[in-house]
C-alpha cells in the first residue's frame, strides 16, 4: 500500500475507544467487536492508543498499551483477509522522546503503518526542541502530526512551527484539531507554502467536520482530505457515506447550501457526545454511551472512575439522536452486531 496516496485520497479514520468490563478490565470480546465494526463500516484506517483509547493505557498499573495495539492489529488483519483493501493502522505515540521512540518501535513491530504524534508532553519547551523530538520519532515510523486543542492538553503552535514541521521528510499527514479556525488556517497555509503536496491534511476538528472537508482553501487550492476523529468512533458507517458525498460535492462546481445545515447538525451532535457544555469532561464516556446504546459496549466505564457522563449529557445525546437520525447508523449496527461479537 502506498501510504501517502491512500491518505491523500481521503479516508474516514475513527479513533478507537477502549472497551472495559464493569470491573474496569479490558473486555477483549467487545474490543475486537469494535474493530470489526469499523472495518465493516468502510473506514480507511483506525487510530489506536490515542485520546479516545485513553492515554492511561500506558500506565504500568494497567499495562494495556501493547495488548490493545496488538488486538486491534490482529483483528484488522483477520477482518480484511477475505476482502483485502488499503487500510492504514495508526498508533498513538506520546510522551517525551525516549517514551515516544519506544512506542513508535512497538507500534511498528505490531504492524502499524504510522504514528500519530502527540506533543502534549511538551508544555512550553522551545520550538527547536519540539521539532528535534519530532524528527527523532519520524526516524522510527512515518508520522502524522497532531495539533491538539489546549482544552484537552494541547498547546498553541504558530504558523512558523508548522512551516518547519512540514519540512520533516517522514511526515505523511497532519491531524488538525485545535478547534480554532485561525490555527487551522495556520497549518493548511504552512503545508501549502512548504510545497509539500505529499502531506495529507486531516481534520480533527470534531466541532467543524463538514466545513473542514468541504473547503477548498485559498492556499494553492489545498483541501482537507479526510478525518481522524473521535466523533467518527460512533455512527461510522454513516460517516463513511457522508464523507463520500462530501468528496463528490467538493469535486463539483457548486455546493448545495443544505450542506451548511448538515454541518450545523453534526456540530450539535458532537457537542452532546463530546460534552462541550462541560469543557469536554465527558468526551470519552459520551462516545461510550452511543456505542453502549447500540450494543457494542457494555457500559461507559473508563479507567479513571471519575471520568463519567456529565449531568444532563445522556439527555443531550438522546436529543441529538432523535433530532438527526440521518447521522446515525443504528440499523447497520443492529444487523451485524451479533456477528462482530463472535
Short mmCIF file of C-alpha atoms in Angstrom, two decimals:
data_model
loop_
_atom_site.label_atom_id
_atom_site.label_comp_id
_atom_site.label_asym_id
_atom_site.label_seq_id
_atom_site.Cartn_x
_atom_site.Cartn_y
_atom_site.Cartn_z
CA UNK A 1 0.00 0.00 0.00
CA UNK A 2 1.19 3.50 -0.84
CA UNK A 3 0.56 5.27 2.48
CA UNK A 4 0.74 8.77 1.07
CA UNK A 5 -1.58 8.02 -1.84
CA UNK A 6 -4.07 6.31 0.48
CA UNK A 7 -4.15 9.28 2.87
CA UNK A 8 -4.28 11.87 0.10
CA UNK A 9 -7.27 10.08 -1.41
CA UNK A 10 -9.17 10.89 1.79
CA UNK A 11 -10.20 8.38 4.45
CA UNK A 12 -12.50 8.01 7.42
CA UNK A 13 -10.21 7.07 10.31
CA UNK A 14 -12.03 6.52 13.62
CA UNK A 15 -10.23 6.96 16.93
CA UNK A 16 -10.66 3.57 18.59
CA UNK A 17 -12.28 3.51 22.06
CA UNK A 18 -11.36 1.16 24.91
CA UNK A 19 -13.97 -1.45 25.87
CA UNK A 20 -13.94 -2.27 29.58
CA UNK A 21 -15.87 -4.54 31.90
CA UNK A 22 -17.69 -3.24 34.97
CA UNK A 23 -14.51 -4.09 36.89
CA UNK A 24 -12.60 -1.75 34.55
CA UNK A 25 -10.65 -4.59 32.98
CA UNK A 26 -10.13 -4.94 29.24
CA UNK A 27 -13.15 -6.53 27.56
CA UNK A 28 -11.35 -8.30 24.72
CA UNK A 29 -14.53 -9.61 23.11
CA UNK A 30 -16.05 -6.17 22.75
CA UNK A 31 -12.70 -4.61 21.87
CA UNK A 32 -12.48 -6.96 18.89
CA UNK A 33 -16.13 -6.32 18.04
CA UNK A 34 -15.48 -2.58 17.86
CA UNK A 35 -12.57 -3.10 15.48
CA UNK A 36 -14.69 -5.35 13.25
CA UNK A 37 -17.41 -2.70 13.24
CA UNK A 38 -15.03 -0.01 12.00
CA UNK A 39 -13.60 -2.23 9.27
CA UNK A 40 -17.02 -3.38 8.06
CA UNK A 41 -18.35 0.18 8.21
CA UNK A 42 -15.89 1.08 5.46
CA UNK A 43 -13.28 3.02 7.41
CA UNK A 44 -10.00 3.55 5.59
CA UNK A 45 -7.96 3.14 8.74
CA UNK A 46 -8.01 3.07 12.52
CA UNK A 47 -6.17 5.10 15.15
CA UNK A 48 -5.39 3.10 18.30
CA UNK A 49 -3.75 4.23 21.52
CA UNK A 50 -4.99 7.79 21.01
CA UNK A 51 -7.11 10.06 23.22
CA UNK A 52 -10.31 8.06 22.69
CA UNK A 53 -8.43 4.87 23.65
CA UNK A 54 -7.48 6.62 26.93
CA UNK A 55 -3.89 7.71 27.39
CA UNK A 56 -3.82 5.91 30.77
CA UNK A 57 -3.39 2.55 28.99
CA UNK A 58 0.32 3.41 29.09
CA UNK A 59 0.49 3.48 32.88
CA UNK A 60 2.32 0.47 34.39
CA UNK A 61 -0.63 -0.33 36.68
CA UNK A 62 -2.74 -1.04 33.57
CA UNK A 63 -0.10 -2.23 31.11
CA UNK A 64 -2.54 -2.08 28.22
CA UNK A 65 -0.68 -0.15 25.53
CA UNK A 66 0.89 -3.12 23.76
CA UNK A 67 -2.03 -5.55 24.28
CA UNK A 68 -4.59 -3.07 22.94
CA UNK A 69 -2.47 -2.28 19.88
CA UNK A 70 -1.87 -5.95 19.24
CA UNK A 71 -5.55 -6.90 19.49
CA UNK A 72 -6.55 -4.18 17.04
CA UNK A 73 -3.79 -5.01 14.55
CA UNK A 74 -4.57 -8.73 14.52
CA UNK A 75 -8.33 -8.14 14.30
CA UNK A 76 -7.89 -5.74 11.38
CA UNK A 77 -5.76 -8.30 9.53
CA UNK A 78 -8.31 -11.07 10.14
CA UNK A 79 -11.22 -8.84 9.10
CA UNK A 80 -9.56 -7.84 5.85
CA UNK A 81 -8.22 -11.30 4.98
CA UNK A 82 -11.18 -12.31 2.83
CA UNK A 83 -11.50 -8.97 1.04
CA UNK A 84 -8.17 -7.13 1.16
CA UNK A 85 -8.14 -3.38 0.58
CA UNK A 86 -5.89 -0.47 1.53
CA UNK A 87 -6.19 0.27 5.23
CA UNK A 88 -3.88 2.32 7.43
CA UNK A 89 -3.11 1.34 11.01
CA UNK A 90 -2.22 4.42 13.07
CA UNK A 91 -0.81 4.17 16.58
CA UNK A 92 -0.87 6.99 19.07
CA UNK A 93 2.68 7.98 20.08
CA UNK A 94 3.03 10.03 23.26
CA UNK A 95 5.48 11.29 25.85
CA UNK A 96 8.98 12.69 25.86
CA UNK A 97 11.45 11.47 23.27
CA UNK A 98 12.57 8.25 24.96
CA UNK A 99 8.99 7.10 25.59
CA UNK A 100 7.78 8.21 22.15
CA UNK A 101 10.56 6.34 20.37
CA UNK A 102 9.80 3.22 22.38
CA UNK A 103 6.11 3.47 21.49
CA UNK A 104 6.91 4.07 17.83
CA UNK A 105 9.12 0.97 17.69
CA UNK A 106 6.47 -1.11 19.47
CA UNK A 107 3.81 0.08 17.06
CA UNK A 108 5.95 -0.67 14.03
CA UNK A 109 6.71 -4.19 15.26
CA UNK A 110 2.98 -4.79 15.81
CA UNK A 111 2.24 -3.94 12.19
CA UNK A 112 1.28 -0.27 12.43
CA UNK A 113 1.95 1.92 9.43
CA UNK A 114 2.29 5.31 11.12
CA UNK A 115 2.31 7.13 14.44
CA UNK A 116 0.01 9.98 15.45
CA UNK A 117 2.49 12.13 17.34
CA UNK A 118 1.08 13.83 20.43
CA UNK A 119 3.09 16.79 21.68
CA UNK A 120 1.18 17.15 24.95
CA UNK A 121 4.30 16.30 26.95
CA UNK A 122 5.97 19.48 25.65
CA UNK A 123 4.03 22.14 27.53
CA UNK A 124 6.33 25.12 26.99
CA UNK A 125 9.61 23.89 25.51
CA UNK A 126 11.21 25.94 22.71
CA UNK A 127 10.10 25.09 19.18
CA UNK A 128 13.60 23.89 18.27
CA UNK A 129 13.43 21.22 20.99
CA UNK A 130 9.96 20.09 19.98
CA UNK A 131 10.95 19.85 16.32
CA UNK A 132 14.06 17.86 17.22
CA UNK A 133 11.77 15.45 19.08
CA UNK A 134 9.51 15.17 16.03
CA UNK A 135 12.45 14.44 13.73
CA UNK A 136 13.72 11.71 16.06
CA UNK A 137 10.37 9.93 16.22
CA UNK A 138 9.94 10.30 12.45
CA UNK A 139 13.18 8.36 12.12
CA UNK A 140 11.39 5.35 13.61
CA UNK A 141 7.97 5.43 11.94
CA UNK A 142 6.09 7.61 9.42
CA UNK A 143 4.48 10.43 11.38
CA UNK A 144 1.10 12.12 11.41
CA UNK A 145 1.45 15.50 13.09
CA UNK A 146 -1.17 16.43 15.65
CA UNK A 147 -2.36 19.93 16.52
CA UNK A 148 -4.30 19.18 19.72
CA UNK A 149 -6.67 21.72 21.23
CA UNK A 150 -5.47 23.27 24.52
CA UNK A 151 -8.73 22.32 26.30
CA UNK A 152 -7.63 18.68 26.40
CA UNK A 153 -3.90 19.08 26.89
CA UNK A 154 -2.54 20.65 23.73
CA UNK A 155 -0.79 23.98 23.27
CA UNK A 156 -0.81 26.69 20.65
CA UNK A 157 1.81 26.48 17.92
CA UNK A 158 2.36 29.36 15.47
CA UNK A 159 2.50 29.19 11.70
CA UNK A 160 6.30 29.17 11.86
CA UNK A 161 6.30 25.90 13.82
CA UNK A 162 4.11 24.11 11.30
CA UNK A 163 6.09 25.53 8.40
CA UNK A 164 9.24 23.92 9.83
CA UNK A 165 7.38 20.76 10.84
CA UNK A 166 6.30 20.34 7.21
CA UNK A 167 9.96 20.11 6.21
CA UNK A 168 10.40 16.79 8.08
CA UNK A 169 10.69 14.20 5.34
CA UNK A 170 8.84 11.35 7.03
CA UNK A 171 5.75 13.39 7.89
CA UNK A 172 2.92 11.88 5.85
CA UNK A 173 -0.09 13.76 7.25
CA UNK A 174 -1.20 16.27 9.88
CA UNK A 175 -4.29 15.95 12.03
CA UNK A 176 -5.56 19.49 12.52
CA UNK A 177 -7.50 19.55 15.79
CA UNK A 178 -7.12 22.91 17.56
CA UNK A 179 -10.90 23.55 17.43
CA UNK A 180 -9.92 27.02 16.23
CA UNK A 181 -10.31 28.46 12.73
CA UNK A 182 -7.25 30.73 12.83
CA UNK A 183 -4.98 27.89 13.94
CA UNK A 184 -6.48 25.54 11.38
CA UNK A 185 -5.58 28.03 8.65
CA UNK A 186 -2.03 28.26 10.02
CA UNK A 187 -1.45 24.55 9.37
CA UNK A 188 -3.04 24.49 5.92
CA UNK A 189 -1.04 27.53 4.82
CA UNK A 190 2.19 26.21 6.30
CA UNK A 191 1.97 22.91 4.45
CA UNK A 192 1.00 24.63 1.20
CA UNK A 193 3.81 27.17 1.41
CA UNK A 194 6.30 24.42 2.25
CA UNK A 195 5.43 22.90 -1.12
CA UNK A 196 4.52 19.58 0.49
CA UNK A 197 1.72 18.32 -1.70
CA UNK A 198 2.59 14.82 -0.42
CA UNK A 199 1.46 15.64 3.15
CA UNK A 200 -2.23 14.83 3.59
CA UNK A 201 -4.32 17.16 5.74
CA UNK A 202 -6.86 15.57 8.08
CA UNK A 203 -9.42 17.23 10.27
CA UNK A 204 -9.56 16.51 13.96
CA UNK A 205 -11.86 19.48 14.49
CA UNK A 206 -14.84 17.44 15.68
CA UNK A 207 -16.74 20.72 16.10
CA UNK A 208 -16.44 21.64 12.41
CA UNK A 209 -16.11 18.43 10.42
CA UNK A 210 -18.26 19.15 7.37
CA UNK A 211 -16.96 22.67 6.74
CA UNK A 212 -13.37 21.46 7.02
CA UNK A 213 -13.97 18.73 4.46
CA UNK A 214 -15.91 20.90 2.03
CA UNK A 215 -13.46 23.80 1.92
CA UNK A 216 -11.00 24.42 -0.86
CA UNK A 217 -8.57 26.71 0.92
CA UNK A 218 -7.01 29.81 -0.67
CA UNK A 219 -3.51 28.36 -0.34
CA UNK A 220 -2.86 26.67 -3.64
CA UNK A 221 -6.32 25.11 -3.54
CA UNK A 222 -5.38 22.78 -0.69
CA UNK A 223 -8.15 20.66 0.80
CA UNK A 224 -8.54 18.58 3.94
CA UNK A 225 -8.69 15.06 2.58
CA UNK A 226 -10.37 13.19 5.39
CA UNK A 227 -10.75 12.94 9.12
CA UNK A 228 -9.14 11.21 12.07
CA UNK A 229 -11.86 11.82 14.58
CA UNK A 230 -13.29 10.72 17.89
CA UNK A 231 -16.70 11.67 16.51
CA UNK A 232 -16.25 9.04 13.82
CA UNK A 233 -15.85 6.36 16.52
CA UNK A 234 -19.67 6.43 16.52
CA UNK A 235 -22.08 6.27 13.57
CA UNK A 236 -19.09 5.24 11.46
CA UNK A 237 -20.98 3.59 8.63
CA UNK A 238 -22.94 6.79 8.05
CA UNK A 239 -19.76 8.87 8.41
CA UNK A 240 -18.22 6.90 5.54
CA UNK A 241 -21.26 7.69 3.41
CA UNK A 242 -21.25 11.37 4.32
CA UNK A 243 -17.54 11.63 3.60
CA UNK A 244 -18.05 10.13 0.13
CA UNK A 245 -20.88 12.59 -0.52
CA UNK A 246 -18.70 15.49 0.64
CA UNK A 247 -15.88 14.48 -1.70
CA UNK A 248 -18.30 14.30 -4.62
CA UNK A 249 -19.78 17.68 -3.74
CA UNK A 250 -16.37 19.29 -3.41
CA UNK A 251 -15.38 17.99 -6.83
CA UNK A 252 -18.35 19.74 -8.41
CA UNK A 253 -18.55 23.37 -9.44
CA UNK A 254 -21.06 24.39 -6.79
CA UNK A 255 -22.19 23.36 -3.34
CA UNK A 256 -25.77 22.95 -2.17
CA UNK A 257 -26.50 25.27 0.75
CA UNK A 258 -28.07 22.29 2.53
CA UNK A 259 -24.54 21.24 3.44
CA UNK A 260 -24.44 24.16 5.89
CA UNK A 261 -27.46 22.68 7.67
CA UNK A 262 -25.80 19.28 7.81
CA UNK A 263 -22.65 20.91 9.16
CA UNK A 264 -24.60 22.56 11.97
CA UNK A 265 -26.37 19.28 12.78
CA UNK A 266 -23.06 17.43 13.02
CA UNK A 267 -21.64 20.11 15.31
CA UNK A 268 -24.74 19.98 17.51
CA UNK A 269 -24.47 16.20 17.74
CA UNK A 270 -20.79 16.46 18.59
CA UNK A 271 -21.50 19.00 21.33
CA UNK A 272 -23.68 16.42 23.07
CA UNK A 273 -21.37 13.45 22.58
CA UNK A 274 -18.19 15.34 23.44
CA UNK A 275 -19.81 17.25 26.33
CA UNK A 276 -18.89 20.72 25.12
CA UNK A 277 -21.13 22.19 27.84
CA UNK A 278 -18.71 20.93 30.49
CA UNK A 279 -15.41 21.66 28.71
CA UNK A 280 -15.29 18.15 27.19
CA UNK A 281 -15.07 16.39 30.55
CA UNK A 282 -17.49 13.70 29.35
CA UNK A 283 -15.98 13.31 25.89
CA UNK A 284 -14.88 9.68 26.14
CA UNK A 285 -17.89 8.48 28.18
CA UNK A 286 -20.10 10.22 25.62
CA UNK A 287 -18.60 8.11 22.84
CA UNK A 288 -19.07 5.03 25.01
CA UNK A 289 -22.71 5.91 25.68
CA UNK A 290 -23.60 5.95 21.99
CA UNK A 291 -21.83 2.62 21.48
CA UNK A 292 -23.50 1.19 24.60
CA UNK A 293 -26.93 2.06 23.27
CA UNK A 294 -26.08 0.24 20.05
CA UNK A 295 -24.93 -2.86 21.95
CA UNK A 296 -21.27 -2.57 21.03
CA UNK A 297 -20.11 -1.66 24.53
CA UNK A 298 -21.40 -2.98 27.84
CA UNK A 299 -21.10 0.33 29.68
CA UNK A 300 -19.47 3.74 29.72
CA UNK A 301 -16.70 2.77 32.15
CA UNK A 302 -13.29 4.42 31.83
CA UNK A 303 -10.03 3.50 33.54
CA UNK A 304 -10.47 6.57 35.74
CA UNK A 305 -13.61 6.04 37.87
CA UNK A 306 -14.12 9.80 37.97
CA UNK A 307 -14.37 10.00 34.19
CA UNK A 308 -18.08 9.61 33.56
CA UNK A 309 -21.03 11.23 31.82
CA UNK A 310 -21.70 14.80 32.94
CA UNK A 311 -25.05 15.83 34.42
CA UNK A 312 -27.59 16.08 31.62
CA UNK A 313 -25.23 14.63 28.98
CA UNK A 314 -27.23 11.44 28.45
CA UNK A 315 -30.34 13.52 27.82
CA UNK A 316 -28.46 15.64 25.31
CA UNK A 317 -27.30 12.52 23.49
CA UNK A 318 -30.91 11.31 23.36
CA UNK A 319 -31.94 14.69 21.97
CA UNK A 320 -29.46 14.69 19.09
CA UNK A 321 -30.12 11.05 18.24
CA UNK A 322 -33.80 11.89 17.87
CA UNK A 323 -33.14 15.15 16.03
CA UNK A 324 -30.64 13.79 13.47
CA UNK A 325 -31.43 10.13 12.71
CA UNK A 326 -29.79 10.61 9.29
CA UNK A 327 -26.41 10.96 11.04
CA UNK A 328 -26.71 7.63 12.86
CA UNK A 329 -26.11 4.04 11.76
CA UNK A 330 -28.23 2.15 14.31
CA UNK A 331 -29.78 -0.14 11.69
CA UNK A 332 -26.39 -1.11 10.27
CA UNK A 333 -25.05 -1.96 13.72
CA UNK A 334 -28.20 -3.91 14.69
CA UNK A 335 -27.84 -6.01 11.54
CA UNK A 336 -24.24 -7.05 12.24
CA UNK A 337 -23.51 -6.70 15.95
CA UNK A 338 -24.03 -10.37 16.83
CA UNK A 339 -21.51 -11.45 14.20
CA UNK A 340 -18.97 -8.87 15.38
CA UNK A 341 -19.28 -10.20 18.91
CA UNK A 342 -18.12 -13.58 17.64
#
